[in-house]
CSV table of C-alpha atoms in Angstrom, one decimal:
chain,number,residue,atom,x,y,z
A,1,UNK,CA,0.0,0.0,0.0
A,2,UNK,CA,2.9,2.2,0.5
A,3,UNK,CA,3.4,3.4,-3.1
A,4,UNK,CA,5.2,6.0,-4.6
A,5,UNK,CA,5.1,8.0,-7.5
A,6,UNK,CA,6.5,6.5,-10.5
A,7,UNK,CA,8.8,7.1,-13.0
A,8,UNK,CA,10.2,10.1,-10.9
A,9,UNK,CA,14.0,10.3,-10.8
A,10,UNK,CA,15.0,10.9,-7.4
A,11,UNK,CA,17.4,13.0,-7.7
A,12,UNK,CA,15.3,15.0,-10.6
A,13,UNK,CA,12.4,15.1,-7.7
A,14,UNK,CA,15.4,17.5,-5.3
A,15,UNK,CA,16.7,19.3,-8.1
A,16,UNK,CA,13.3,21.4,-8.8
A,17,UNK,CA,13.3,24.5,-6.5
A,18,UNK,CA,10.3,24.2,-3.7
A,19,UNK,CA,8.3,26.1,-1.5
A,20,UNK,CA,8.4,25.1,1.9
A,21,UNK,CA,4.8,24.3,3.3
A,22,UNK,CA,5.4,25.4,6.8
A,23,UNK,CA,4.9,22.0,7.9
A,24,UNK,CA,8.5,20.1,8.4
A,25,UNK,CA,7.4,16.6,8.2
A,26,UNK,CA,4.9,17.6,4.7
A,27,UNK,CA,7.9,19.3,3.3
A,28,UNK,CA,10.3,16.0,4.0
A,29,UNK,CA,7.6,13.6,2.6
A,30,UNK,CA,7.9,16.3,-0.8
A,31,UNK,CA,11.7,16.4,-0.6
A,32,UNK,CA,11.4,20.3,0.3
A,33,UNK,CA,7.8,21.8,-0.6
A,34,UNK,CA,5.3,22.3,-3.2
A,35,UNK,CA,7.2,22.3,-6.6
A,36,UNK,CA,8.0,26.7,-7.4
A,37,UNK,CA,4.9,28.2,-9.3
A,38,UNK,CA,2.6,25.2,-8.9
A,39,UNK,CA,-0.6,25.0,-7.9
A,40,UNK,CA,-1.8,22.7,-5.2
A,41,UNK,CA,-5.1,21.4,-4.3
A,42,UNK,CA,-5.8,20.7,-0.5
A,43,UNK,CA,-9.3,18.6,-0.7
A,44,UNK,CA,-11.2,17.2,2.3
A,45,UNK,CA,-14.3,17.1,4.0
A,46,UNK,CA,-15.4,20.6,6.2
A,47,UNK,CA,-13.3,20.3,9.2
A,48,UNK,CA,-10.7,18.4,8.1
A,49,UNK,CA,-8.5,21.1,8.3
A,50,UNK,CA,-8.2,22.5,4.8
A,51,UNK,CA,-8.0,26.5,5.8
A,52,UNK,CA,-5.2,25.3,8.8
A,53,UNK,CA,-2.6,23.7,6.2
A,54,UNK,CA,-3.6,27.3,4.5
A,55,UNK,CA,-2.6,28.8,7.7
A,56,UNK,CA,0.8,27.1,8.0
A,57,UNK,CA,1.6,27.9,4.2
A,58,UNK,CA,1.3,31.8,4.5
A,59,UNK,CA,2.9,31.9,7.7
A,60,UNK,CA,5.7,29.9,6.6
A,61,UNK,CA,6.0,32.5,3.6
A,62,UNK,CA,5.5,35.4,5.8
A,63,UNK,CA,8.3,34.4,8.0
A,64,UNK,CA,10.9,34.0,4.7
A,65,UNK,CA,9.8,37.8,3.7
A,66,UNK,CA,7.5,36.8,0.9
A,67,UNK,CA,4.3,38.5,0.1
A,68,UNK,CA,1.1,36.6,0.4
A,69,UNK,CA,-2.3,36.7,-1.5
A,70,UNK,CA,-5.6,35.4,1.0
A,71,UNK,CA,-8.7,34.8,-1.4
A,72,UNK,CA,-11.4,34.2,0.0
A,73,UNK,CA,-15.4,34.4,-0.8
A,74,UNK,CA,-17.3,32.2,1.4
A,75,UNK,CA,-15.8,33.7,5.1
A,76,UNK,CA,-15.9,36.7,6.4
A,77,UNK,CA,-12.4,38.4,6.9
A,78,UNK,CA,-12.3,39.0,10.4
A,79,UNK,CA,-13.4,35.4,11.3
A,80,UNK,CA,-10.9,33.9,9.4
A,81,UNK,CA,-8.8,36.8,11.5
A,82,UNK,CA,-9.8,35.3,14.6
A,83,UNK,CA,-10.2,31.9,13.6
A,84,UNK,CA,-6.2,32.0,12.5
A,85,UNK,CA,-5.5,33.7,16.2
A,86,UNK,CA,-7.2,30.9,18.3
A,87,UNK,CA,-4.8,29.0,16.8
A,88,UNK,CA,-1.8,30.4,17.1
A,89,UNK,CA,-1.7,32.1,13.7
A,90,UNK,CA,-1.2,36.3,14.4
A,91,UNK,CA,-1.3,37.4,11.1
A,92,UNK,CA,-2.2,41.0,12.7
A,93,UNK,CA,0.5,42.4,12.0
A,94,UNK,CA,1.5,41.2,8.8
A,95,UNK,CA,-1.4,42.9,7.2
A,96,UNK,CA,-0.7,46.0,8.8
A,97,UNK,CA,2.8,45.5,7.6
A,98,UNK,CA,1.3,44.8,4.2
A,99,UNK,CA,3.1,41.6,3.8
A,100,UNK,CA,-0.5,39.6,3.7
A,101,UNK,CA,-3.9,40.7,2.0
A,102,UNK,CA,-7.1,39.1,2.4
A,103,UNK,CA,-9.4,39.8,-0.4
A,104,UNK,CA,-12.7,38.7,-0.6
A,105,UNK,CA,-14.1,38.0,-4.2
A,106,UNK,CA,-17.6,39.1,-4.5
A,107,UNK,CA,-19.1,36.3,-6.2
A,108,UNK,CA,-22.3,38.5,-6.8
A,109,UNK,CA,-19.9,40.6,-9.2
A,110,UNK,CA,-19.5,39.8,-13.3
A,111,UNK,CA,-15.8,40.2,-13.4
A,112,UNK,CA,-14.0,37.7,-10.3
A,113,UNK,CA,-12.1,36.5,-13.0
A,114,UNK,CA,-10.6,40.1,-13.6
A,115,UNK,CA,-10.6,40.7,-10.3
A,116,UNK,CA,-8.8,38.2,-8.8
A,117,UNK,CA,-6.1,37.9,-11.7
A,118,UNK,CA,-5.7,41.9,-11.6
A,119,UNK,CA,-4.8,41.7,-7.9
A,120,UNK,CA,-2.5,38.2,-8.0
A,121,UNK,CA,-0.3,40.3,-11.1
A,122,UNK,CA,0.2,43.6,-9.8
A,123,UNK,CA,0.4,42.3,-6.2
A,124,UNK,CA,4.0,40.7,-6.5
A,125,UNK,CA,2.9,37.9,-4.2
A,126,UNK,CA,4.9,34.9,-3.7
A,127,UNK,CA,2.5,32.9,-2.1
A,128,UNK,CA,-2.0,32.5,-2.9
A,129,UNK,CA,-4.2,31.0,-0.8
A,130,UNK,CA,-7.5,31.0,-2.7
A,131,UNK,CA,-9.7,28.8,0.3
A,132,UNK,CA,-12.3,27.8,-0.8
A,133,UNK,CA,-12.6,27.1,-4.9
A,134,UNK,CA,-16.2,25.3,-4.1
A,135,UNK,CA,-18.5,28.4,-3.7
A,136,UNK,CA,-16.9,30.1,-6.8
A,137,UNK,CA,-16.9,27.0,-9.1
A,138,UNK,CA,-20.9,26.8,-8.2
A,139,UNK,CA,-21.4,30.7,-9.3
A,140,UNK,CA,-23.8,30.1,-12.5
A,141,UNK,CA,-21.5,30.8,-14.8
A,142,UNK,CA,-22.3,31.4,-19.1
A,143,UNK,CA,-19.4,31.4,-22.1
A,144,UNK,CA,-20.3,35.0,-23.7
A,145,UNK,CA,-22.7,37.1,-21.8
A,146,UNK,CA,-24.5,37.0,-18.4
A,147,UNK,CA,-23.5,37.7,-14.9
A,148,UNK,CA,-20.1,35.7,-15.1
A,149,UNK,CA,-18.4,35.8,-18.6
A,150,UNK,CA,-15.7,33.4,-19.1
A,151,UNK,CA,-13.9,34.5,-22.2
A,152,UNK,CA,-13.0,32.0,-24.4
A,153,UNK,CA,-9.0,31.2,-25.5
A,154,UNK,CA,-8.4,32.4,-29.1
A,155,UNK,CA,-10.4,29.8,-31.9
A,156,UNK,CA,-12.5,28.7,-28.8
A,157,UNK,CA,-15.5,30.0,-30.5
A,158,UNK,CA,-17.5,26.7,-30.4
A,159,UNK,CA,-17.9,27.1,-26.6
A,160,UNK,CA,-19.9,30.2,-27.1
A,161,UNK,CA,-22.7,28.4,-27.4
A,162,UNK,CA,-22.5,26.8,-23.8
A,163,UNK,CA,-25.3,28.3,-20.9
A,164,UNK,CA,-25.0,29.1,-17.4
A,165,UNK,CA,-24.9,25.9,-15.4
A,166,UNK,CA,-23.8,23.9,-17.7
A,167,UNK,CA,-21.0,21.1,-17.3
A,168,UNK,CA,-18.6,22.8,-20.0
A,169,UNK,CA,-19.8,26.5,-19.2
A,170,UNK,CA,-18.8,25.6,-15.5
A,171,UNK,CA,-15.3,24.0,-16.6
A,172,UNK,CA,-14.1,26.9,-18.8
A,173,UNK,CA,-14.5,28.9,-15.4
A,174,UNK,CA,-12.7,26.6,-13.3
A,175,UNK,CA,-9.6,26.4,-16.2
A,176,UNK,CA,-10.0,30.5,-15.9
A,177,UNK,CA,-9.3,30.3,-12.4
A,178,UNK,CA,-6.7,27.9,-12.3
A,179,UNK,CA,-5.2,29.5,-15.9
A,180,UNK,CA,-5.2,32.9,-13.4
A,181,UNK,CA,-3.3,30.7,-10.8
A,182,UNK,CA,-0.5,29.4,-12.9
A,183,UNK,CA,0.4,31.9,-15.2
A,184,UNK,CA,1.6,34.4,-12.9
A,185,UNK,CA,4.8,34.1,-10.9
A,186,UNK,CA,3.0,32.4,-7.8
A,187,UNK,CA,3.0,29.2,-5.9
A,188,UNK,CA,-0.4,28.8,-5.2
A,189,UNK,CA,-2.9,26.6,-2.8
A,190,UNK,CA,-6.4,26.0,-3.5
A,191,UNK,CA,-8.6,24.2,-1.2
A,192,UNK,CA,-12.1,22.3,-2.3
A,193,UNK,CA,-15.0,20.5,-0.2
A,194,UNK,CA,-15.7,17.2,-0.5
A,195,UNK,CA,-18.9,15.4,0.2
A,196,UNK,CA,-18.8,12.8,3.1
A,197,UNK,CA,-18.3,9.4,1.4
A,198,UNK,CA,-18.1,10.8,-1.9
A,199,UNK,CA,-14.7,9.3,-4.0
A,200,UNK,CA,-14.1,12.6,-6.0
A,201,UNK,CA,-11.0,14.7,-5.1
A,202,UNK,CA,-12.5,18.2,-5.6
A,203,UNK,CA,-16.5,18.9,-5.3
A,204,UNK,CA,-16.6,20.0,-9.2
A,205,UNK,CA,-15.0,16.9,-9.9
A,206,UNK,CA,-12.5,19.0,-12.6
A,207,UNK,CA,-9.9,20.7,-10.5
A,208,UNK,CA,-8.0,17.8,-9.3
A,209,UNK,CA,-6.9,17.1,-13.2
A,210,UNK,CA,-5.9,20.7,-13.7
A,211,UNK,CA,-3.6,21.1,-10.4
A,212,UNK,CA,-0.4,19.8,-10.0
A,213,UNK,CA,-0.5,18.6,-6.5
A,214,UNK,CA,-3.2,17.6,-4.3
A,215,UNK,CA,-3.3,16.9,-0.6
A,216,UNK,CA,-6.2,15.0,0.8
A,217,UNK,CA,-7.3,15.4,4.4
A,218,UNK,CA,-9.8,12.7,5.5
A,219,UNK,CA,-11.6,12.7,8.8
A,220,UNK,CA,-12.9,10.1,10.8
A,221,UNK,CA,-15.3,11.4,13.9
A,222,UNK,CA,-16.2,8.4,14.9
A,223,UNK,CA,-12.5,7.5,15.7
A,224,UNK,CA,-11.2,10.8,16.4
A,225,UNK,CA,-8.0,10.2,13.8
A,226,UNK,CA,-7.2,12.7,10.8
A,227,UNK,CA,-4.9,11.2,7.8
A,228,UNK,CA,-3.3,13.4,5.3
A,229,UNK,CA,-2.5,11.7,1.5
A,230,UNK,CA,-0.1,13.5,-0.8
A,231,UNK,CA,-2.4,12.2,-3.7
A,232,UNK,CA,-0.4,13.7,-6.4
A,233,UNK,CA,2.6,16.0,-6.9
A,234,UNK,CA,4.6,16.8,-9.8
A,235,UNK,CA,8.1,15.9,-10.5
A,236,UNK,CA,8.0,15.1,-6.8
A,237,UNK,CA,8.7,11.1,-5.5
A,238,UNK,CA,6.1,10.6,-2.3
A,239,UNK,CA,4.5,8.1,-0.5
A,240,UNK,CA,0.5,7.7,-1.2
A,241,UNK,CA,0.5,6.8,2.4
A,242,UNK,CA,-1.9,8.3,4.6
A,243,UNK,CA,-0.2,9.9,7.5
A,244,UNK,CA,-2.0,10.4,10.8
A,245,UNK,CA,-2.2,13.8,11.6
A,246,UNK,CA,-3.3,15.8,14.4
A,247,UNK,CA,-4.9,19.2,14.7
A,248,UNK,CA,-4.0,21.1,18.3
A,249,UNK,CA,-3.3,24.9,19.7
A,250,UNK,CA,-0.8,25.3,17.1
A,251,UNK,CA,-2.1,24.0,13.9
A,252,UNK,CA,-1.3,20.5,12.4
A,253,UNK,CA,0.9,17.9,13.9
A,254,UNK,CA,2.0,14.6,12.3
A,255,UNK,CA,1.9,11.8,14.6
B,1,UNK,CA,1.4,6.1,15.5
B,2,UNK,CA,2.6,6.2,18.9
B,3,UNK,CA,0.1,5.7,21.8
B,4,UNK,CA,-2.7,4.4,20.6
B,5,UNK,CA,-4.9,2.2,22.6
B,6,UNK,CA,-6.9,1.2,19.7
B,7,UNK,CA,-3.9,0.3,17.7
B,8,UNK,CA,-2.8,-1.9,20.8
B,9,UNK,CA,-6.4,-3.8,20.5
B,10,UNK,CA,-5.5,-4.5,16.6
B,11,UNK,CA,-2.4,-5.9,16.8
B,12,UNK,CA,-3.7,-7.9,19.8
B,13,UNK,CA,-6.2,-9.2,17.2
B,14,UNK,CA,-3.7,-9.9,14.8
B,15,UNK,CA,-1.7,-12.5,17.1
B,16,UNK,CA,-4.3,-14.9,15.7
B,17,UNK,CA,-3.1,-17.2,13.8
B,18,UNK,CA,-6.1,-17.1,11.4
B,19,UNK,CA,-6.2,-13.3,11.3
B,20,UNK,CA,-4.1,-12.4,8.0
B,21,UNK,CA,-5.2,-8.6,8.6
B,22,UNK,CA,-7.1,-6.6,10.2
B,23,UNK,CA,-8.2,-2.6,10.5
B,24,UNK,CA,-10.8,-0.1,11.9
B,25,UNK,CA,-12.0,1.7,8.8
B,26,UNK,CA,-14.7,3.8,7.1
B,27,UNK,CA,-15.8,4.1,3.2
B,28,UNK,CA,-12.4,5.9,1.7
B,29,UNK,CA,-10.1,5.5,4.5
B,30,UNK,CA,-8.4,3.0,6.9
B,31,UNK,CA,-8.8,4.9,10.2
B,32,UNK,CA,-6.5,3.2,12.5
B,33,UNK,CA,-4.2,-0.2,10.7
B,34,UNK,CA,-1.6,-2.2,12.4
B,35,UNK,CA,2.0,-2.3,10.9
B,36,UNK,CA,1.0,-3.9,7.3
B,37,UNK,CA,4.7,-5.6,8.0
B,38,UNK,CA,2.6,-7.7,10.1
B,39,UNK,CA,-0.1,-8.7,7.2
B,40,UNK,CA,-0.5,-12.1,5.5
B,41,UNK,CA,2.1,-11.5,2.2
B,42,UNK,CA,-0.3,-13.1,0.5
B,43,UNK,CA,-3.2,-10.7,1.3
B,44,UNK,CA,-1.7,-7.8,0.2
B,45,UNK,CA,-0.8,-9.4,-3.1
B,46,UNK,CA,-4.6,-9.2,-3.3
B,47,UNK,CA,-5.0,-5.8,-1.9
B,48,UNK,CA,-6.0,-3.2,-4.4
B,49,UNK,CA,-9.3,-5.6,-5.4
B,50,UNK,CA,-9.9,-6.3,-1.7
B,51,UNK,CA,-9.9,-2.3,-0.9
B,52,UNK,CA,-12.1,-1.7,-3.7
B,53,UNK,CA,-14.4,-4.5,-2.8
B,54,UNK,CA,-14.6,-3.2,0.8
B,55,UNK,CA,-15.5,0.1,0.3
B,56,UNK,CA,-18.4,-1.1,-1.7
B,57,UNK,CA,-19.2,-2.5,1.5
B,58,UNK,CA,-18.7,0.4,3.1
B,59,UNK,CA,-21.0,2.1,1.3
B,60,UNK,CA,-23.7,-0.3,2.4
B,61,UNK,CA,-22.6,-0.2,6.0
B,62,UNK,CA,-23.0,3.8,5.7
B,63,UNK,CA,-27.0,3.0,4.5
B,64,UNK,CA,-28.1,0.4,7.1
B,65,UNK,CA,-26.0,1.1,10.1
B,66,UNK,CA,-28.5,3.3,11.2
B,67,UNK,CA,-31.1,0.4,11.0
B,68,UNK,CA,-29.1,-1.8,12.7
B,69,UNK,CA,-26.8,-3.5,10.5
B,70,UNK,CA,-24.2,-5.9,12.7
B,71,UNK,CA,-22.1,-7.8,10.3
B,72,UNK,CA,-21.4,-8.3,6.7
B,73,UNK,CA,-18.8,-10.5,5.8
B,74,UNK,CA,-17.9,-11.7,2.0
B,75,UNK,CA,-15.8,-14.3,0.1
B,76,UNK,CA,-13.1,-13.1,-2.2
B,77,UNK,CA,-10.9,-15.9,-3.6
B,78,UNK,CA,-9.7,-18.0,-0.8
B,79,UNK,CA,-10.3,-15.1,1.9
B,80,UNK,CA,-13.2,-13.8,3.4
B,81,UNK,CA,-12.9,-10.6,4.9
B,82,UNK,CA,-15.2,-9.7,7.8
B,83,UNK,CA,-16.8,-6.4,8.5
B,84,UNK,CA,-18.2,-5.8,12.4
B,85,UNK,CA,-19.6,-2.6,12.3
B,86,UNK,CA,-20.2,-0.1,14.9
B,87,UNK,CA,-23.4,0.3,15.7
B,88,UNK,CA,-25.1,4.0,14.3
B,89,UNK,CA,-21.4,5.0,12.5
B,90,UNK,CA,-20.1,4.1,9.2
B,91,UNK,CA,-16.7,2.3,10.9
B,92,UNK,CA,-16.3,-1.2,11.5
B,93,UNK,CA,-13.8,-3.4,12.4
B,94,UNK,CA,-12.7,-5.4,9.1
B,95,UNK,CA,-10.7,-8.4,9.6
B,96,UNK,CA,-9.8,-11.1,6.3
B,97,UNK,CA,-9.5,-14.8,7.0
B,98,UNK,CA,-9.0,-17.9,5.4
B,99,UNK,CA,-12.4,-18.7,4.0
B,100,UNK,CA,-11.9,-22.2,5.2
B,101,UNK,CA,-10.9,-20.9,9.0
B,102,UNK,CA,-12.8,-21.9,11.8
B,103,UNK,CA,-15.2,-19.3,12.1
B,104,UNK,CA,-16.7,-20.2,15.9
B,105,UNK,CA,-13.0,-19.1,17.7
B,106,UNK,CA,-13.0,-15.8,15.0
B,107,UNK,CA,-16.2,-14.7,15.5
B,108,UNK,CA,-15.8,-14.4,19.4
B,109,UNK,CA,-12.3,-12.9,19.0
B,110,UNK,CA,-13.7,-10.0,16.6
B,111,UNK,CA,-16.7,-9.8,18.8
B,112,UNK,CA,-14.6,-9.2,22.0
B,113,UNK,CA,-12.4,-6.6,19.9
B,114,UNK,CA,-15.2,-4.8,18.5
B,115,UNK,CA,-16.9,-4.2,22.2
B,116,UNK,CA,-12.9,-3.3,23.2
B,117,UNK,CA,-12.9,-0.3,21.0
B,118,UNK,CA,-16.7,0.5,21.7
B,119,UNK,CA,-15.2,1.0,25.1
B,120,UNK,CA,-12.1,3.1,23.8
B,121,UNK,CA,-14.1,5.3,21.5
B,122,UNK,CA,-16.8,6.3,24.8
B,123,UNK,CA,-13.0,7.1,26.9
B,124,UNK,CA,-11.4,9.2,23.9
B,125,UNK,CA,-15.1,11.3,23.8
B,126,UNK,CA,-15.0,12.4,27.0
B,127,UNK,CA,-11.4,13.3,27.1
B,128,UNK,CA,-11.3,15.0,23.9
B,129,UNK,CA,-11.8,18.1,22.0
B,130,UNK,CA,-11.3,18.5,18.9
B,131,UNK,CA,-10.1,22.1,17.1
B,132,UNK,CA,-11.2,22.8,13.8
B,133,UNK,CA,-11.9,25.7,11.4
């Protein structure tokens, strides 16, 4: 059961230049972090402790100087604020330094996509957080026109015709985002819901083919035990194995 | 893991003889496993069909637990792999056998395991709470 990613020189797997996650024993399982100017999906059930990892990777970023992007839609800033405090996370006064933004994304706006890709471009951020995806892949979204207009690439006129809702209208917006994400110069980490019980990596069910990592946090309430899986990482030789994890004053702990 | 009283009641379990592996798990994820070192070679040669197999079991479990669903137990090539669930969750103990093992001895074994961690699980929800966002 302990498998690893194959066909993944080892020594290839060290050479790439990573971002530490500001969690030591995550960034030894991925020989030093997240691969530079990826994007990584953190997927799990609510509670599982999706917007915690988040925590860990700003701070982490912070600490080293770097400039960090918080998107957020679904939360209200100052209770991810005080959320992030009761656990040990001051970001206080790195966002009156201006070293970390939160921004929330109206999702009752036309132009997130602008939005978003305007501030992650002229922000010269090293690190995104974009927690959660879910809420803004479910905005109804339509090709050309309506409330949320996903322009299509050049010669992409066929998908003009899609409507808002629909399974291709709604995967042309998650590319967008995820486009947004790894064009620019950042390393970014996106979180997504899962159902209970459901087998699907991402709660649109598309994101987890267009990242290049994904971490999987699974709960168990009856047993009280978390597991995180490193489900997939690019250019990076890991174990699938789930690791017990533990979430305390102080964020995540493995065990 | 270090420390864990439920992980001691497994590998107790697994001193059987005619326990080839066993596990406290959920549909989609093995919650608590003894060292796999430990498993029957043999079953983890036929371990990617048995994990798929048993969470379609688990998915079953997660229906009729509620209504009182105590056992399900299947046969899979010369194994059968036994689920004792816990009543009103989705977890049960899973244990896989040789399908020609003397059941009687097995069945009291997982029985006496299953009530073990019944009693564990009521002493860790006292104790603990649990910090989330």
């Amino acid at each position: 059961m302990d498998e690893f990613g194959g066909g993944i020189n080892e020594i290839e797997s060290k050479r790439i230049s990573r971002v530490t996650t500001g969690i030591e024993r995550l960034d030894e399982i991925l020989h030093g972090g997240f691969p530079n100017q990826s994007v990584t999906l953190v997927s799990g059930t609510p509670g599982s402790g999706k917007t915690i990892m988040c925590f860990h990777y700003l701070l982490d970023g912070l600490k080293k100087g770097e400039k960090c992007l918080f998107l957020t839609s679904d939360e209200r800033i100052e209770n991810i604020l005080k959320q992030a405090n009761e656990l040990g996370f001051d970001f206080n006064s790195w966002v009156n330094d201006g070293k970390l933004k939160f921004m929330h994304l109206d999702l009752e706006k036309s132009n997130i996509h602008k939005e978003m890709g305007d501030e992650i471009n002229t922000g010269q951020y090293s690190r995104v957080v974009l927690d959660s995806l879910t809420p803004i892949a479910e905005v109804p979204v339509m090709v050309s026109g309506g409330v949320h207009e996903v322009i299509p690439a050049d010669g992409a006129t066929s998908i003009k015709k899609y409507s808002a809702g629909s399974i291709p209208a709604t995967r042309s917006h998650i590319r967008r985002i995820m486009s947004i994400l790894s064009k620019s110069n950042v390393t970014a980490m996106v979180t997504s819901e899962v159902l209970e019980g459901s087998r699907s990596l991402s709660r649109d069910t598309i994101s987890e083919f267009l990242v290049d990592g994904i971490l999987l946090m699974d709960l168990d309430t009856t047993m009280d035990r978390r597991k995180l899986t490193v489900r997939k990482m690019r250019a990076t030789k890991h174990t699938l194995k789930p690791q017990d994890i533990t979430i305390t004053e102080g964020g995540i702990k493995f065990l | 893991m270090k420390d864990d009283p439920i992980l001691d009641v497994l590998n107790d379990l697994l001193n059987y003889d005619e326990i080839l592996a066993c596990m406290v798990a959920r549909l989609n994820m093995i919650s608590v496993m003894p060292d796999q070192e430990r498993f029957d070679p043999n079953v983890m040669q036929l371990w990617d069909i048995i994990k798929r197999a048993m969470d379609d079991v688990f998915g079953v479990i997660r229906e009729y637990s509620q209504a009182g669903l105590g056992e399900i137990e299947f046969r899979l090539q010369d194994y059968e792999v036994l689920f004792y669930v816990f009543p009103d969750t989705e977890n049960a103990l899973v244990a896989i056998v040789p399908a020609l093992a003397n059941k009687g001895l097995i069945e009291i074994e997982m029985e006496n395991t299953r009530r073990e961690i019944l009693d564990l699980i009521s002493e860790q929800e006292s104790q603990t709470n649990t910090i989330t966002t």
